[in-house]
Short mmCIF file of C-alpha atoms and ligand atoms in Angstrom, two decimals:
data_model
loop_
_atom_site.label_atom_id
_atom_site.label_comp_id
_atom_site.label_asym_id
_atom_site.label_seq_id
_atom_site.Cartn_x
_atom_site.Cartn_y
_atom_site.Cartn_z
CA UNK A 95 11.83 -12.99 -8.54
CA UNK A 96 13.66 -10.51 -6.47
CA UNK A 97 16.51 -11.36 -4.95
CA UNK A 98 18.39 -9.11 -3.35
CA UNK A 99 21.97 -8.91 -5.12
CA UNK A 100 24.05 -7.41 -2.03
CA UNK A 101 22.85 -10.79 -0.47
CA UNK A 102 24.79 -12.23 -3.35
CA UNK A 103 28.17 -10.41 -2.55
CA UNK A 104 27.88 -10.83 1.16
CA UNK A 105 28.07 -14.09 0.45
CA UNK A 106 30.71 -14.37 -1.92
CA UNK A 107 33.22 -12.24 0.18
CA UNK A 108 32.14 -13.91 3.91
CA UNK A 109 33.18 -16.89 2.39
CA UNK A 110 36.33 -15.41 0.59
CA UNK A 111 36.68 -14.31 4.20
CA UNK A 112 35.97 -17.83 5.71
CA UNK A 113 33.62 -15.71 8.45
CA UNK A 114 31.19 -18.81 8.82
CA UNK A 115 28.69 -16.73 11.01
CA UNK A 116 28.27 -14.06 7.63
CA UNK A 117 28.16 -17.17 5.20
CA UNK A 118 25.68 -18.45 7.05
CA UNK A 119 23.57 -15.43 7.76
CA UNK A 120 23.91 -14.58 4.42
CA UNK A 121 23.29 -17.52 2.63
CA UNK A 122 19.92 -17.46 4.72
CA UNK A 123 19.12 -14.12 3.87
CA UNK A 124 19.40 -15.49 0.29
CA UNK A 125 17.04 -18.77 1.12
CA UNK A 126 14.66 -16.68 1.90
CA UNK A 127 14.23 -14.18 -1.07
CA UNK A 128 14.34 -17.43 -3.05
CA UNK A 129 11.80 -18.73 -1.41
CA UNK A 130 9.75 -15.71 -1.81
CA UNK A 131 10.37 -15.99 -5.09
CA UNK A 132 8.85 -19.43 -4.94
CA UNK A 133 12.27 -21.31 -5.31
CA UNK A 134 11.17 -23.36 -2.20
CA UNK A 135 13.47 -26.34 -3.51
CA UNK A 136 16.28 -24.70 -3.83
CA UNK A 137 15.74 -22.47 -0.71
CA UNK A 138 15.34 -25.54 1.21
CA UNK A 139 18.26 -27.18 -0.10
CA UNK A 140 20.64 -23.90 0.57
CA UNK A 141 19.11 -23.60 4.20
CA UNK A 142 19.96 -27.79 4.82
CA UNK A 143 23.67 -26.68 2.92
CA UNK A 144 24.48 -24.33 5.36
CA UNK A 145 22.95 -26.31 8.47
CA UNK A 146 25.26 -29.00 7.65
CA UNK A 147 28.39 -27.56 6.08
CA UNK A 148 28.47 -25.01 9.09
CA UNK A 149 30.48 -27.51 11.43
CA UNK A 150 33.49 -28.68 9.30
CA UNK A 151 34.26 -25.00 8.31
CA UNK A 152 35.22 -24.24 11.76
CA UNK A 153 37.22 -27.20 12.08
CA UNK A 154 39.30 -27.05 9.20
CA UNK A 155 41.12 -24.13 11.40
CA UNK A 156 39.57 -21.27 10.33
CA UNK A 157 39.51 -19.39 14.04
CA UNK A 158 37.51 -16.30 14.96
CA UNK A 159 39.02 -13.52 16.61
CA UNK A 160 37.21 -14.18 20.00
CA UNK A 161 37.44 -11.35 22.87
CA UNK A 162 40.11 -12.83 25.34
CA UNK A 163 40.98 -12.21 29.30
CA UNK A 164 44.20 -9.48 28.71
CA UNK A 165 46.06 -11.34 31.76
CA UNK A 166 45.35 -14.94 31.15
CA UNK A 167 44.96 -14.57 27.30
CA UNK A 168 42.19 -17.05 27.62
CA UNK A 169 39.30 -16.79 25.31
CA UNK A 170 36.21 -15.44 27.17
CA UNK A 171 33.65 -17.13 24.97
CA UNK A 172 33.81 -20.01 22.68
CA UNK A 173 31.53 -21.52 19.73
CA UNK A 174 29.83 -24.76 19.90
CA UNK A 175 28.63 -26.70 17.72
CA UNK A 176 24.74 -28.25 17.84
CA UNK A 177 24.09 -31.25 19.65
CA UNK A 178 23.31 -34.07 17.70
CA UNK A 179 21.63 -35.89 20.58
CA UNK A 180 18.04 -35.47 21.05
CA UNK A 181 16.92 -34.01 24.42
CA UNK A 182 14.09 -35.49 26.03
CA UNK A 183 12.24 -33.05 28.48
CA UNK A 184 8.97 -33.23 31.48
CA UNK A 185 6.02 -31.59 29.66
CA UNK A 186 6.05 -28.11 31.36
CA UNK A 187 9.76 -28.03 30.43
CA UNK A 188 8.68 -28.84 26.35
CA UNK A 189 5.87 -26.08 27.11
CA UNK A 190 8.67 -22.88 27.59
CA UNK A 191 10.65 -24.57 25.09
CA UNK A 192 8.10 -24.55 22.46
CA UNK A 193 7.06 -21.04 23.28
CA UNK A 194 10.13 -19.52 23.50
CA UNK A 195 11.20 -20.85 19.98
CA UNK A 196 7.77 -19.24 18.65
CA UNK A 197 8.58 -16.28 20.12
CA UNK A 198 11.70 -15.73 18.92
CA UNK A 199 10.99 -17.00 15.22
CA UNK A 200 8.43 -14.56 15.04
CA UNK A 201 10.39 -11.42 17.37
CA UNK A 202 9.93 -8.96 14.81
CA UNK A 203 6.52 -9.23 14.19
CA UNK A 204 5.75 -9.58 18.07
CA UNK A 205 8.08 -5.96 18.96
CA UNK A 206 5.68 -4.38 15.76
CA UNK A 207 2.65 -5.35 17.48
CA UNK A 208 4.47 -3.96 21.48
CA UNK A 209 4.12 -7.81 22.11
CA UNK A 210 7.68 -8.79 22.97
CA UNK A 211 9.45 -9.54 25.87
CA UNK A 212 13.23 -9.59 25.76
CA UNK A 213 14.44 -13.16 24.97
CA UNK A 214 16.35 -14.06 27.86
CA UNK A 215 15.79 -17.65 28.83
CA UNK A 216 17.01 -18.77 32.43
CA UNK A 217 17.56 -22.29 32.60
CA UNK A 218 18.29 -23.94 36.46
CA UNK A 219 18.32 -27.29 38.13
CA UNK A 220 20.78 -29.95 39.20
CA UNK A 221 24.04 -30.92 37.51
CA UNK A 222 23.02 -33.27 34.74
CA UNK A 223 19.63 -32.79 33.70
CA UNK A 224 20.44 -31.34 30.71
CA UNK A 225 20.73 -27.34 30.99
CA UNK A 226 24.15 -26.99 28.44
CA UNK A 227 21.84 -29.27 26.17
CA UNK A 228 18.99 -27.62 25.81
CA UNK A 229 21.04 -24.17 24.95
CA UNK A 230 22.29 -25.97 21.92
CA UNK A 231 19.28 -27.43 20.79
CA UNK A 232 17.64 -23.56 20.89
CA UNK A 233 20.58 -22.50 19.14
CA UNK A 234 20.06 -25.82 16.28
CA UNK A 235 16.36 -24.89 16.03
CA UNK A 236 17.23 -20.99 14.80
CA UNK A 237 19.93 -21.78 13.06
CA UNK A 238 22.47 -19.22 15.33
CA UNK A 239 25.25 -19.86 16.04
CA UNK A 240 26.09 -20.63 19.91
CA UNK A 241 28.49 -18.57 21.90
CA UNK A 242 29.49 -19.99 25.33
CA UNK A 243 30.51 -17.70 28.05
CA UNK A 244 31.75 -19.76 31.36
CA UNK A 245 31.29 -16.65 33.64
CA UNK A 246 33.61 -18.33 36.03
CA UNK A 247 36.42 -17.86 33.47
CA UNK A 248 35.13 -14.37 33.03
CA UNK A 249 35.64 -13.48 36.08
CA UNK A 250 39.73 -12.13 36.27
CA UNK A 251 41.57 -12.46 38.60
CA UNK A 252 42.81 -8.94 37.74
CA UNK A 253 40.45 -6.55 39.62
CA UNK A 254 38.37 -4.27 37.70
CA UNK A 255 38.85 -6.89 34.45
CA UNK A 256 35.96 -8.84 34.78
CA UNK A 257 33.47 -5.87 34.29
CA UNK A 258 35.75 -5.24 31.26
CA UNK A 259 35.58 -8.35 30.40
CA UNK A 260 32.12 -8.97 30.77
CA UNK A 261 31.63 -6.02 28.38
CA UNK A 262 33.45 -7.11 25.96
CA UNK A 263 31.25 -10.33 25.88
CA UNK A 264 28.32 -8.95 24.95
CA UNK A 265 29.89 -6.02 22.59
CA UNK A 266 30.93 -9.01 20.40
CA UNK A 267 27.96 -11.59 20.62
CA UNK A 268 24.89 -9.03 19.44
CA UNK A 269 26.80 -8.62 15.98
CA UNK A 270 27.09 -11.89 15.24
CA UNK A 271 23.14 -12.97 15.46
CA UNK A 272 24.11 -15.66 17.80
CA UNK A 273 22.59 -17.71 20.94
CA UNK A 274 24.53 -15.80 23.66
CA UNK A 275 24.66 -18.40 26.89
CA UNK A 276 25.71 -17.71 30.13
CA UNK A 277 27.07 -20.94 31.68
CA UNK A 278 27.96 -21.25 35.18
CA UNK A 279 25.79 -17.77 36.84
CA UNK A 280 26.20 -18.97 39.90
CA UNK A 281 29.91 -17.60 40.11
CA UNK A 282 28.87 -14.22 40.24
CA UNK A 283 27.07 -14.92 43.58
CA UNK A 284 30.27 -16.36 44.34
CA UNK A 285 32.03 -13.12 44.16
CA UNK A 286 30.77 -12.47 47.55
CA UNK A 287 33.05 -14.84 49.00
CA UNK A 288 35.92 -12.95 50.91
CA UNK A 289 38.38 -12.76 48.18
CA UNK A 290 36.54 -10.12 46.46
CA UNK A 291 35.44 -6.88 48.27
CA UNK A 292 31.55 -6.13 47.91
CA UNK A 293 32.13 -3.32 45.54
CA UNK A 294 33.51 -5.50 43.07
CA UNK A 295 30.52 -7.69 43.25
CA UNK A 296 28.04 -4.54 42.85
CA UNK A 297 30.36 -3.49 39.80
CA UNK A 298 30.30 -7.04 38.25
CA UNK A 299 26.34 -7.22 38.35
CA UNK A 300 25.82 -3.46 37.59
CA UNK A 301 27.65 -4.52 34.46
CA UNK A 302 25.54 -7.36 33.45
CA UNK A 303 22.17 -5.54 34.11
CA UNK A 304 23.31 -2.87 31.57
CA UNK A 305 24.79 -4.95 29.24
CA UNK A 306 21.60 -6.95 29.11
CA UNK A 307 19.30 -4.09 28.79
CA UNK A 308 21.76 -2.77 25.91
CA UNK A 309 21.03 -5.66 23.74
CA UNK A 310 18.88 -5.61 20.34
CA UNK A 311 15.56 -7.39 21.09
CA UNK A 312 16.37 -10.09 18.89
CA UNK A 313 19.28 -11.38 20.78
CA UNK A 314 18.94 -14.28 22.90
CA UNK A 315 20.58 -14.85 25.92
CA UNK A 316 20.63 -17.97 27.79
CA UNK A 317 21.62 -18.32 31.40
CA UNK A 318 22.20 -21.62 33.32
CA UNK A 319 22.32 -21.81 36.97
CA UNK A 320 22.45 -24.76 39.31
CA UNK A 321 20.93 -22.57 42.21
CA UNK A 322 18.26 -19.76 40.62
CA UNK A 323 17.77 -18.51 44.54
CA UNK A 324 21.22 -17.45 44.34
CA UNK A 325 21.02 -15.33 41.53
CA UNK A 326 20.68 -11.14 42.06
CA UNK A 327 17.06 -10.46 42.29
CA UNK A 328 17.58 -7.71 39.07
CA UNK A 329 19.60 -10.67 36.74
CA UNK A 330 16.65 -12.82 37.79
CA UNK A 331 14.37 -10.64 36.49
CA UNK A 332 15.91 -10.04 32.55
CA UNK A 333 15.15 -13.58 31.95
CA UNK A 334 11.56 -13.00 31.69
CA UNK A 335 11.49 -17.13 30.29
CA UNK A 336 12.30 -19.63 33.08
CA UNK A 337 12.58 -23.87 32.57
CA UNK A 338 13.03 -25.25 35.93
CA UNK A 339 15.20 -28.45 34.40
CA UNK A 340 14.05 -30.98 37.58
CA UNK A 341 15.05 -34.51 38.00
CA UNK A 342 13.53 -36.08 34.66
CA UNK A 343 9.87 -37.56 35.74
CA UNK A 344 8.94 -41.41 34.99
CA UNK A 345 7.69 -40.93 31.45
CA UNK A 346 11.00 -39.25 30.64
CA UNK A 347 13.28 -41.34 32.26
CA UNK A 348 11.97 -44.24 30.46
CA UNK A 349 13.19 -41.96 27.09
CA UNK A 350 16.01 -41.82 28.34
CA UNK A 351 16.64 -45.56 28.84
CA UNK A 352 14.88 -46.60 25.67
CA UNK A 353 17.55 -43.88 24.03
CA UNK A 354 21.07 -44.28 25.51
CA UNK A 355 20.72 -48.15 26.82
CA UNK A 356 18.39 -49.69 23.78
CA UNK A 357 19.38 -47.31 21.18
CA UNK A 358 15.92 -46.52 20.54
CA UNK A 359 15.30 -50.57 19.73
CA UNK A 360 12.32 -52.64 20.41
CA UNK A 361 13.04 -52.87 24.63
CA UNK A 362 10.05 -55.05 25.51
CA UNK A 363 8.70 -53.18 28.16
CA UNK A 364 12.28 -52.70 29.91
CA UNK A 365 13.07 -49.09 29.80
CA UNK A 366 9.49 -48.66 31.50
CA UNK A 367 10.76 -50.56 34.30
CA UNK A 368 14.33 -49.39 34.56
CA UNK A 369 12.53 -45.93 34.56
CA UNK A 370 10.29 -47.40 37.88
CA UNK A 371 13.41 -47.90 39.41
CA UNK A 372 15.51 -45.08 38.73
CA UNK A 373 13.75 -42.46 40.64
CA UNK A 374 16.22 -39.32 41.28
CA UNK A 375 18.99 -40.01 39.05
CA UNK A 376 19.38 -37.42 36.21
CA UNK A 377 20.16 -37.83 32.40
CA UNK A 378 23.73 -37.83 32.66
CA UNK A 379 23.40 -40.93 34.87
CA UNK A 380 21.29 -43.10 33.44
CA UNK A 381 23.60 -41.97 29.57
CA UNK A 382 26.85 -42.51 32.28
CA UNK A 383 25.12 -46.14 33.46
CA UNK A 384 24.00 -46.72 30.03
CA UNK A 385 27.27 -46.35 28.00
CA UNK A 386 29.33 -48.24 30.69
CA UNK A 387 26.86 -51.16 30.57
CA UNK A 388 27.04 -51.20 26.42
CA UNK A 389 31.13 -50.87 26.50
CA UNK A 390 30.86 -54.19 28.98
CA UNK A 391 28.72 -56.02 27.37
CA UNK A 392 31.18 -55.24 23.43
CA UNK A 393 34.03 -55.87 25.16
CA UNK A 394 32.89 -58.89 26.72
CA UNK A 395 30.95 -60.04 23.58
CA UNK A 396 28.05 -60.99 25.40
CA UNK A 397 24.42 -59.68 25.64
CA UNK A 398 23.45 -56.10 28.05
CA UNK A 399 23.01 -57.34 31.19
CA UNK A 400 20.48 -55.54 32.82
CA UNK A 401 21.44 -56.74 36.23
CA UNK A 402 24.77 -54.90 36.70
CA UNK A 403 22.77 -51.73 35.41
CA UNK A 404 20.13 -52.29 38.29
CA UNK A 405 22.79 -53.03 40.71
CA UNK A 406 24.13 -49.64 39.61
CA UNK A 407 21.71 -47.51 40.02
CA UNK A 408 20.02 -48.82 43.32
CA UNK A 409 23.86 -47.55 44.50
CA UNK A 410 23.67 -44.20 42.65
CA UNK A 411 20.38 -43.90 44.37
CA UNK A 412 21.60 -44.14 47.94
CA UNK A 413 23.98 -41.18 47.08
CA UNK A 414 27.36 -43.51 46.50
CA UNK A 415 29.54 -43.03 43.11
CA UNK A 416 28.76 -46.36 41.06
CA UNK A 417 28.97 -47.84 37.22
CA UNK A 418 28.10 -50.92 36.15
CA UNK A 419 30.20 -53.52 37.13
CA UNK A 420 31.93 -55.08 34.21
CA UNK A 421 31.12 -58.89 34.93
CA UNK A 422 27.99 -60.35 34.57
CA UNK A 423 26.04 -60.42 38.30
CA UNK A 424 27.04 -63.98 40.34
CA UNK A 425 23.81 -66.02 41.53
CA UNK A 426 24.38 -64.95 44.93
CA UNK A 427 24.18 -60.88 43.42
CA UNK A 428 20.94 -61.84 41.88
CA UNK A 429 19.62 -63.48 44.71
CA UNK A 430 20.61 -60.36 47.08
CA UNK A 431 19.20 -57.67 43.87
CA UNK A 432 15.32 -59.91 43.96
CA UNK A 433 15.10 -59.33 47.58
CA UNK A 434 15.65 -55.63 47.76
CA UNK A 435 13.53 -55.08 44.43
CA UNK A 436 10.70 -57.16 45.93
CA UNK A 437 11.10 -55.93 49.36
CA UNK A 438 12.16 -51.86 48.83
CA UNK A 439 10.35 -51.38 45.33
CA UNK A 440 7.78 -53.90 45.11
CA UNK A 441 8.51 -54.98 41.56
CA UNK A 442 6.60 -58.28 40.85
CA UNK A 443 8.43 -61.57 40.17
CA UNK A 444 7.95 -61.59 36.68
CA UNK A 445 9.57 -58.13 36.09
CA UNK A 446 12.79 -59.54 37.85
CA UNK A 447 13.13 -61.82 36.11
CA UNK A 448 13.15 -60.13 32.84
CA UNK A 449 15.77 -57.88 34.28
CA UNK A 450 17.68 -60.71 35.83
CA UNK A 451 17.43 -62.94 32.49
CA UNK A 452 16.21 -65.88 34.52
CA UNK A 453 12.99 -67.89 34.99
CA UNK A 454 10.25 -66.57 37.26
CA UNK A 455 10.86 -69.89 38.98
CA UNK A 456 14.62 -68.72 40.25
CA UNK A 457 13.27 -65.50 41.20
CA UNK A 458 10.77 -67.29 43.55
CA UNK A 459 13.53 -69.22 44.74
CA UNK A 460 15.10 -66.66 45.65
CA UNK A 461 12.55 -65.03 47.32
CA UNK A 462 11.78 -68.45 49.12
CA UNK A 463 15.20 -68.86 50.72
CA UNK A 464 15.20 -65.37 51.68
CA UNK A 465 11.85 -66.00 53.55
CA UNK A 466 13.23 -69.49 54.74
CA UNK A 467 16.29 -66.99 56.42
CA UNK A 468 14.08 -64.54 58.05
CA UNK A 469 11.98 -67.22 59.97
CA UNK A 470 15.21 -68.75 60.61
CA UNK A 471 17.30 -65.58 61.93
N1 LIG B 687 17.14 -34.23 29.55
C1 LIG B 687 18.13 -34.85 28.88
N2 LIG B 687 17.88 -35.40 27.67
C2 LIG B 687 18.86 -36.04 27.00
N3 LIG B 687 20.13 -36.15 27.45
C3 LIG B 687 20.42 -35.64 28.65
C4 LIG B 687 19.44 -34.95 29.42
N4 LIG B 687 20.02 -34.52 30.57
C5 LIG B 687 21.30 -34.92 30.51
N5 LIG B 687 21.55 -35.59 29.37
C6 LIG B 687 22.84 -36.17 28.96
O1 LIG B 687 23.80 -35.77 29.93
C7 LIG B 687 24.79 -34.92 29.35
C8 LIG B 687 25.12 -33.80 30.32
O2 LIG B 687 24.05 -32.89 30.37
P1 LIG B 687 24.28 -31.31 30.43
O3 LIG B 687 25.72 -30.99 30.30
O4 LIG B 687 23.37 -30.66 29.45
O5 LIG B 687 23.81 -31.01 31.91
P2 LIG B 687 23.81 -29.63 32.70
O6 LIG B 687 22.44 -29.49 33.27
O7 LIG B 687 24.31 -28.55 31.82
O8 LIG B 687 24.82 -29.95 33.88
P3 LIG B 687 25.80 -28.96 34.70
O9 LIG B 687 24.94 -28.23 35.70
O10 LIG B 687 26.74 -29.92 35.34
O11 LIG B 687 26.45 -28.06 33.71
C9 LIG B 687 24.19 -34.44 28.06
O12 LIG B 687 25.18 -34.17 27.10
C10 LIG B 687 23.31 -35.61 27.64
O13 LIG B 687 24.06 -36.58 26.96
MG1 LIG B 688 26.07 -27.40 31.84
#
């Protein structure tokens, strides 16, 4: 078997050095000559070793020297750690995903064969719907570590820093092998508020085009924007992979619910029709909904009640700020909740009443004295 030895020594003195980025990079360099050599066990087990070990190395205070902002002293980029929370996607947003792992898994092979684009990935859509996410979970599937740059906080208040600082961004990331991601873009097409003078705005964007076209083709750099239309045409154009992150569609949603409100249990059919009903809310609301309506329901030691969730995000729906509320719903609130879900959403009586947690023959009670009121009024 040939392993290469300097592999060996990298990794003896990045960990001497407690540089977790060169541990890991080396100790995967080393995984795979082992594997070569046909030690697929133990390749596999090193590989799992440093996926799991990477975390607690950076917490037990061991700090990188990150570039900072010279006035504020702030750091310009930090690491995060991999999500641990799966991310649950429409199709054609699973589609880019998918490719754009390939891609970069096989980057070498595609540049050899004048294949490869650069990988810049351009994530955009509403607060919520899982853009910071999704960076992580491409950083977790190629095992790189994940820088984040918030470009607002790049952006100095010191004129003439931020190109400097900008620079300094991407002179660090491209050594380190790392997912490079670009939170927040939209700032720099905020620069052309009145506070800054247009040249400063040219600079800023001049300095990102280069620095992007400087980079190795095997870095990857992620950008999230809430508005893509608001982006330069020429940044727009490095990020030659785009996932549009929309509101989550009905499939997805239901995901969602089945995750963060059933914990992935046996839901009988609920999540489907919390998902009916939850048209337009994103992921963070229905984990935000979700997580309120579990708290409740422990600190209250009773069962979820899927009625205050409902309630909740009918409310969210119309555009006001709502959670759960933390008692159970009154007989008059269930009453009021079966009319609008029969009247606004056509959801049949049976399906109320599983939400509710009462007999079909309350809900058509309901129903009846509502009709009994109309004729009346
Ligand atoms: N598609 C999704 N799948 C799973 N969880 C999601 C999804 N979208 C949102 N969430 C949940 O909501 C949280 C917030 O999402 P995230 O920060 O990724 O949104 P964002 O698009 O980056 O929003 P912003 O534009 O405000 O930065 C996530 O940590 C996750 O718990
Ligand atoms: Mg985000």
């Amino acid at each position: 078997m040939t392993i290469e030895l300097k592999n060996v020594l990298e990794l003896a003195d990045a960990a001497l050095a407690a540089d977790y980025t060169r541990v890991r990079r080396a100790a995967n360099a080393l995984a795979r000559d082992l594997a070569k050599g046909g030690e697929d066990a133990v390749a596999n087990e090193l590989k799992a070793l440093v996926r799991k070990r990477g975390v607690p190395l950076k917490a037990s205070g061991y700090v990188e020297t990150l570039p900072v902002d010279s006035k504020s002293r702030l750091p310009l980029l930090e690491e995060q750690t991999w999500p641990d929370t799966p991310i649950f996607l429409n199709e054609s947003a699973w589609r880019t995903f998918n490719d754009f792992i390939a891609d970069a898994k096989r980057i070498d092979d595609l540049s050899a064969k004048g294949l490869a684009s650069r990988l810049g990935l351009l994530l955009s859509g509403p607060p919520g719907t899982g853009k910071s996410l999704l960076a992580g979970h491409i950083a977790a599937q190629l095992s790189r570590p994940l820088y984040v740059v918030r470009l607002d906080s790049v952006i100095s208040s010191l004129l003439g820093d931020t190109a400097k600082n900008i620079r300094s961004v991407f002179d660090f990331v491209p050594r380190k092998d790392a997912v490079l991601f670009l939170d927040e873009m939209d700032a720099v097409a905020k620069l052309r508020d009145d506070r800054h003078e247009l040249g400063e705005l040219k600079r800023v964007v001049n300095t990102v085009i280069q620095s992007l076209d400087t980079l190795d083709p095997s870095s990857i750099v992620i950008g999230a924007t809430n508005h893509s239309h608001l982006l330069d045409p020429a940044i727009w154009r490095r990020f030659p992979y785009k996932i549009e992150l929309g509101i989550p569609e009905e499939g997805v949603r239901a995901d969602l619910w089945r995750h963060f409100l059933f914990e992935d249990q046996d839901d009988d059919g609920r999540a489907g029709l919390l998902a009916t009903v939850s048209e337009g809310l994103s992921g963070a609301d229905i984990e935000t909904v979700s997580l309120t309506a579990r708290r409740h329901a422990l600190h209250e030691r009773r069962d979820l009640d899927l009625g205050t969730v409902v309630s909740a995000l009918l409310e969210l729906r119309s555009g006001r700020v709502a959670t759960p509320q933390r008692q159970p719903l009154d007989p008059e609130q269930k009453r009021q909740l079966a009319v609008t879900l029969k009247e606004k959403y056509a959801i049949a009586g049976a399906d109320t009443a599983r939400i509710l947690g009462v007999s079909r023959q309350a809900i058509y009670g309901y129903l009846k004295q509502q009709d009994g009121e109309a004729q009346n009024g």
